[in-house]
Short mmCIF file of C-alpha atoms in Angstrom, two decimals:
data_model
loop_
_atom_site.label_atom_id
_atom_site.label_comp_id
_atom_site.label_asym_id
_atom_site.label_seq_id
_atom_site.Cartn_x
_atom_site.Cartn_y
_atom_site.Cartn_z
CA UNK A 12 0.00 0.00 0.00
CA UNK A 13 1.69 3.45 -1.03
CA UNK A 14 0.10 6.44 0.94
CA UNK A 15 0.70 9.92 -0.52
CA UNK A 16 0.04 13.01 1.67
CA UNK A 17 -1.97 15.28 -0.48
CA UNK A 18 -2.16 18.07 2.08
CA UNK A 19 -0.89 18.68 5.27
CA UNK A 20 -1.95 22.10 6.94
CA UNK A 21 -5.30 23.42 8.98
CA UNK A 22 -7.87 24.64 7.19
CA UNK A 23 -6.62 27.98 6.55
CA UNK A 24 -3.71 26.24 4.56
CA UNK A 25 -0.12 27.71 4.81
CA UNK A 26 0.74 30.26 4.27
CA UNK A 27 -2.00 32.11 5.52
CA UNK A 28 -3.62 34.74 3.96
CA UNK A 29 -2.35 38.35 4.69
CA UNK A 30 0.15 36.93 7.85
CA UNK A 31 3.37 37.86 7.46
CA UNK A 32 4.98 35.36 10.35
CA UNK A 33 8.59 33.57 9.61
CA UNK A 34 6.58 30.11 8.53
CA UNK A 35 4.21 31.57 6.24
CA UNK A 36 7.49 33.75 4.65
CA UNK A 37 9.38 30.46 4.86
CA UNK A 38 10.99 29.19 1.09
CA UNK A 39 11.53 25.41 2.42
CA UNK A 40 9.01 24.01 0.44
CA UNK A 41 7.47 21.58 3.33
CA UNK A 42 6.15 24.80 5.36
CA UNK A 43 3.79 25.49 2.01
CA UNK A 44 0.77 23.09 3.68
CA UNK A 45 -2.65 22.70 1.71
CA UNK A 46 -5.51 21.60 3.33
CA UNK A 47 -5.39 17.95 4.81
CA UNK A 48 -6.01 15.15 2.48
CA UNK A 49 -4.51 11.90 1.92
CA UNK A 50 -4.30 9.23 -1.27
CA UNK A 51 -4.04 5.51 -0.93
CA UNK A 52 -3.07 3.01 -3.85
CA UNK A 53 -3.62 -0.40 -2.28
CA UNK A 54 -4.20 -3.71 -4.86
CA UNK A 55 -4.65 -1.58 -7.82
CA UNK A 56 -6.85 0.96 -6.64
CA UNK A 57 -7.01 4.36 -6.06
CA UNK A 58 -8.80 6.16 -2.89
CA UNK A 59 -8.77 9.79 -1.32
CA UNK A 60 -9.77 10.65 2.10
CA UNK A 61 -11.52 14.00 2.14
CA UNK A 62 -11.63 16.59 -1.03
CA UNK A 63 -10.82 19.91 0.60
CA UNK A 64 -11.00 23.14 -1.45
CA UNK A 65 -7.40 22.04 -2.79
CA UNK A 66 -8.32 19.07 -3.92
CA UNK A 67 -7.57 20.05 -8.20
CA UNK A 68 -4.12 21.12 -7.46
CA UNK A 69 -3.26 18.38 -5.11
CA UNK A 70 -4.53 15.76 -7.51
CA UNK A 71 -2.51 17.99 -10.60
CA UNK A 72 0.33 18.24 -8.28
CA UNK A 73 0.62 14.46 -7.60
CA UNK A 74 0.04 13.43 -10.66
CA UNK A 75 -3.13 11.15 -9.71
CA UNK A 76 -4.93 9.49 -13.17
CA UNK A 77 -7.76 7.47 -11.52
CA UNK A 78 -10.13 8.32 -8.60
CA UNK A 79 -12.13 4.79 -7.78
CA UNK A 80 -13.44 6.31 -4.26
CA UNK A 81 -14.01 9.58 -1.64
CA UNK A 82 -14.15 8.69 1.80
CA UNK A 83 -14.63 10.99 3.89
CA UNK A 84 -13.51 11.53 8.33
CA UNK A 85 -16.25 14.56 8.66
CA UNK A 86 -18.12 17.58 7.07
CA UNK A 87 -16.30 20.43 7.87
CA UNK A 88 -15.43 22.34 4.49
CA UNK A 89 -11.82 22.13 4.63
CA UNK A 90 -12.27 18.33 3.98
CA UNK A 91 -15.20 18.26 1.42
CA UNK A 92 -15.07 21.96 -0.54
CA UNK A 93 -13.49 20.34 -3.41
CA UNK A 94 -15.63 17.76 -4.57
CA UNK A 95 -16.92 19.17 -7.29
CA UNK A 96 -13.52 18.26 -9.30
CA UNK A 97 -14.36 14.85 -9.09
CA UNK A 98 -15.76 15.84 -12.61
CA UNK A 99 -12.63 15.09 -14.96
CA UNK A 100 -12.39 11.37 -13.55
CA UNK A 101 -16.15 11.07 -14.27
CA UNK A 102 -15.69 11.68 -17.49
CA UNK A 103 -12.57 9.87 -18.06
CA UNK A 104 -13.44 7.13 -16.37
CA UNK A 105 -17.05 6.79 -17.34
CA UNK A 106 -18.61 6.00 -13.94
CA UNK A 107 -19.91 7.27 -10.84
CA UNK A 108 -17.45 8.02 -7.98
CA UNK A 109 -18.20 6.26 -4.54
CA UNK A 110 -18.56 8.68 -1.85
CA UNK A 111 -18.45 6.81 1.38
CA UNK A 112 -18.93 9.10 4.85
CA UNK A 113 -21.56 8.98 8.25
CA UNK A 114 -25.34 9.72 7.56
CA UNK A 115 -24.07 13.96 8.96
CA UNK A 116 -22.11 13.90 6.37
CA UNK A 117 -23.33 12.75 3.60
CA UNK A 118 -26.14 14.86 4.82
CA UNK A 119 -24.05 18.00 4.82
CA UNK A 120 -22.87 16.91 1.47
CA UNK A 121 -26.10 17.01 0.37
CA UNK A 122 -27.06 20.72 1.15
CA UNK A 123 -23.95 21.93 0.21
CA UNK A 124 -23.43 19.98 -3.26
CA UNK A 125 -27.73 20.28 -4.01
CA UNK A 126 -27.25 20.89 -7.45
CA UNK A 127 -25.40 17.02 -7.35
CA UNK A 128 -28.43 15.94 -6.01
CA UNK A 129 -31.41 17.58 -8.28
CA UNK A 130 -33.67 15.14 -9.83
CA UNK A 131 -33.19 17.62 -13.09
CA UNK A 132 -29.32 17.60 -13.22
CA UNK A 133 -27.45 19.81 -15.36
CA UNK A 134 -25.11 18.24 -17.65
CA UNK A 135 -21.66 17.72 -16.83
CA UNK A 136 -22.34 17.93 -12.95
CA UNK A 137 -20.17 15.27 -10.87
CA UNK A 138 -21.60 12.16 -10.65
CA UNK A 139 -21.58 10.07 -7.66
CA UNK A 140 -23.05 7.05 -5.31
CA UNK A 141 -23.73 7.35 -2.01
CA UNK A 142 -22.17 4.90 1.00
CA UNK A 143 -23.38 5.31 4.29
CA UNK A 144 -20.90 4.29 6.78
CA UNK A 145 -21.41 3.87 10.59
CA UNK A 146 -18.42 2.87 13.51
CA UNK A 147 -17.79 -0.53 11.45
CA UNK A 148 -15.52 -2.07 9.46
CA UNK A 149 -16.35 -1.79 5.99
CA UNK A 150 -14.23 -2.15 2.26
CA UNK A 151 -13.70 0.07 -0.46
CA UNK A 152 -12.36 -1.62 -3.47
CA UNK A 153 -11.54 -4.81 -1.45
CA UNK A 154 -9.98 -2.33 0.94
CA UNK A 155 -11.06 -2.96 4.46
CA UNK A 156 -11.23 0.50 6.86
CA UNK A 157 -11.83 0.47 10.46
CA UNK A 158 -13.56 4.01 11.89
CA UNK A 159 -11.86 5.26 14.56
CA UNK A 160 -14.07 7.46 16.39
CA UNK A 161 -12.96 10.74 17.68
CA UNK A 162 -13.87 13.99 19.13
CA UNK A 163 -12.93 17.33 17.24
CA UNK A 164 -14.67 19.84 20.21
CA UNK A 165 -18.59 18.77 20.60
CA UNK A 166 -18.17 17.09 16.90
CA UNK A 167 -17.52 13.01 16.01
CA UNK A 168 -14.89 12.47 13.35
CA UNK A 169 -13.77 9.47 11.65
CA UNK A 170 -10.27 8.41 11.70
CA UNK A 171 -9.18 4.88 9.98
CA UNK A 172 -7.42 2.23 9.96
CA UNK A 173 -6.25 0.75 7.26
CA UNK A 174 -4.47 -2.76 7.89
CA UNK A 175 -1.11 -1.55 10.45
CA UNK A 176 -1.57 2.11 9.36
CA UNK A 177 -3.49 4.25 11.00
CA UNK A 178 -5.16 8.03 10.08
CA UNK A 179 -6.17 10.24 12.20
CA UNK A 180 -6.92 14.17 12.05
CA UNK A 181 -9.14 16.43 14.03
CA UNK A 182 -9.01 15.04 17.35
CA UNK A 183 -8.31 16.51 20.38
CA UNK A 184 -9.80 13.52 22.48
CA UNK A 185 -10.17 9.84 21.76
CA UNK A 186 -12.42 7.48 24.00
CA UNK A 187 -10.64 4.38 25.55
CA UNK A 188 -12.73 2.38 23.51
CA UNK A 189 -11.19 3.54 20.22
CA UNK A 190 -7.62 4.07 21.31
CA UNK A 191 -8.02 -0.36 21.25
CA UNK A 192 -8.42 0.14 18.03
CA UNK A 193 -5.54 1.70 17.27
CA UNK A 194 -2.66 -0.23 19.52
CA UNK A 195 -0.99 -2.68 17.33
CA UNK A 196 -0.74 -0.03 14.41
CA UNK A 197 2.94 0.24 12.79
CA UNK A 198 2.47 4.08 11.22
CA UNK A 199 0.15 6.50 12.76
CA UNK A 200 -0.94 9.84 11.75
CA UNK A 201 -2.26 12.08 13.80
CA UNK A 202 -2.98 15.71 13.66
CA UNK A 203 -0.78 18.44 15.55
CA UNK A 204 -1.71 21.74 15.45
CA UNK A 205 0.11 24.55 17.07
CA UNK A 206 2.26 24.61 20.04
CA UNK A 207 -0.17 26.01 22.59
CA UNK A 208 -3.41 24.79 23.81
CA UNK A 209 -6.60 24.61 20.93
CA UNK A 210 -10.25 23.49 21.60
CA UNK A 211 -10.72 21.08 19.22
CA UNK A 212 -6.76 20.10 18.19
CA UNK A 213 -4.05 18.15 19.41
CA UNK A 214 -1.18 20.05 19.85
CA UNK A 215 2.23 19.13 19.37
CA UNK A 216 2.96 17.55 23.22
CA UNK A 217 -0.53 15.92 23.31
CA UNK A 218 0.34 14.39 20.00
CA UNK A 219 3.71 13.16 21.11
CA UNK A 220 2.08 11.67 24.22
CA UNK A 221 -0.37 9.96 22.04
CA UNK A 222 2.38 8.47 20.02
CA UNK A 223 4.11 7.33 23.52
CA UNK A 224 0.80 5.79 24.27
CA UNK A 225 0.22 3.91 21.11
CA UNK A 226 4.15 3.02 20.69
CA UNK A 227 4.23 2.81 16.77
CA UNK A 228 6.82 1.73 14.78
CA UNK A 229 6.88 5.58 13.29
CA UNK A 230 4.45 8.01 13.57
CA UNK A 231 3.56 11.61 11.17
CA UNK A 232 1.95 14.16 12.09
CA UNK A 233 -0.24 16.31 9.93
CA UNK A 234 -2.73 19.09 9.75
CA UNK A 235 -0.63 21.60 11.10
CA UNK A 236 -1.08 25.30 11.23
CA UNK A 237 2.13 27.87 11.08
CA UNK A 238 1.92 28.68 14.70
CA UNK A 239 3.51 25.28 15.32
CA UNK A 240 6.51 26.71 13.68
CA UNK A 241 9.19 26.15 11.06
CA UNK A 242 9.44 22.49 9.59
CA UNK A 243 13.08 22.16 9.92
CA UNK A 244 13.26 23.40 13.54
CA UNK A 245 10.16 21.39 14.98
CA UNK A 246 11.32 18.10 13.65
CA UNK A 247 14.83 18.72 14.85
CA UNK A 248 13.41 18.33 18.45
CA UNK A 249 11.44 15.06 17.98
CA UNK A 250 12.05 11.57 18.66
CA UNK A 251 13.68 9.66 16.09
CA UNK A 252 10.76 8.06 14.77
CA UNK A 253 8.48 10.59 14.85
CA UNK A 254 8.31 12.87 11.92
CA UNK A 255 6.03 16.29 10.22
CA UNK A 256 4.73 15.55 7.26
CA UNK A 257 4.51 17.63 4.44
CA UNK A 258 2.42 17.75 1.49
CA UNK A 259 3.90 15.35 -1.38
CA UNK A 260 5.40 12.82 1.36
CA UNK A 261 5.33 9.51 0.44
CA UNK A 262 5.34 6.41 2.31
CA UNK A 263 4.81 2.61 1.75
CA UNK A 264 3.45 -0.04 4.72
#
């Protein structure tokens, strides 16, 4: 299974608009973070998790030919704004895409993508089918993913697990219930945010407490904002196998 990070960075992206901070002025390429997405190629086929409003220029930037499946950890627009450029693969591909997310937000989807939806659709409109997924296994593609149930604030999220890897963004708390889910896993990714405290984030120490917790083989973390600070400087000061990703990363389980 090769994973690709498509995006790495909150949901303002970095740099941020109109802040003049040393990350967002930064020329090291991995401090230049688009919203957080993620690819997996696993037995031929080709999955995204979440279409965020960068979702053309990650899939440009990465080269990505076929789209067989959208899932989807929750419905906040920095992780579904982009779905309406699922349109080139319907067309080259000649088929519907698969979105697969919770009843909220497929619901959200729904309201914000109506025109999808119409029972007098415009031509050329993205064309998709529906999945309903609940806190169960289930497969995409002959993929099998495992929800991982978190809290981002007040708000469930889905994080997955995908064989020994595990994904997980927008959490700042995770029951004892789910964290069994997760032990075992060789790569985890988990989201840190910023440096200081955040109400719905892990930052960087709760991460790296997580990761003590869980005691991968290596862990990434990912959606990160640019208070957390330059690349090059933040991972200097973490364990060895703990590392930032960056947008473009590659990785292989």
């Amino acid at each position: 299974m090769k994973i690709t990070f498509l995006g790495t960075g909150t949901s303002q992206g970095v740099p941020v608009i109109g802040c003049n901070c040393e990350v967002c002025r930064s020329m090291d390429y991995r401090d230049k973070r688009l919203r957080s997405s993620l690819h997996i190629e696993n037995q031929g086929a080709s999955i995204v998790i979440d279409t965020g409003p960068d979702f053309r220029m990650q899939m440009l930037q990465n080269a990505i030919p076929r789209l067989d499946a959208v899932v989807y950890t929750h419905e906040h627009k920095d992780h579904t704004a982009g779905l309406d450029d699922i349109r080139p693969y319907n067309f080259k591909q000649q088929t519907d895409i698969p979105l697969f997310g919770t009843a909220q937000v497929l619901n959200q989807i729904k309201t914000e993508f109506a025109y999808i939806f119409s029972k007098n659709k415009y031509p050329g409109i993205p064309r998709v089918l529906i999945h309903e997924i609940g806190n169960a296994p289930f497969e995409v593609e002959g993929t099998t993913f495992t929800p991982i149930q978190v809290m981002h604030h007040k708000l469930p999220v889905f994080g997955f697990r995908i064989g020994d890897f595990t994904y997980i963004t927008d959490a700042n708390y995770i029951s004892p219930e789910e964290i069994e889910k997760i032990k075992g896993t060789k790569i985890l990714v988990l989201n840190a945010l910023q440096i200081k405290p955040h109400i719905s984030h892990f930052t960087l120490n709760e991460a790296l407490s997580f990761v003590q917790e869980i005691n991968p083989e290596y862990a990434y973390f990912t959606h990160i904002s640019h208070k957390l600070g330059l690349h090059q400087q933040v991972q200097s000061s973490l364990p060895a196998n703990v590392a930032l990703a960056f947008d473009g990363l590659q990785i292989e389980t």
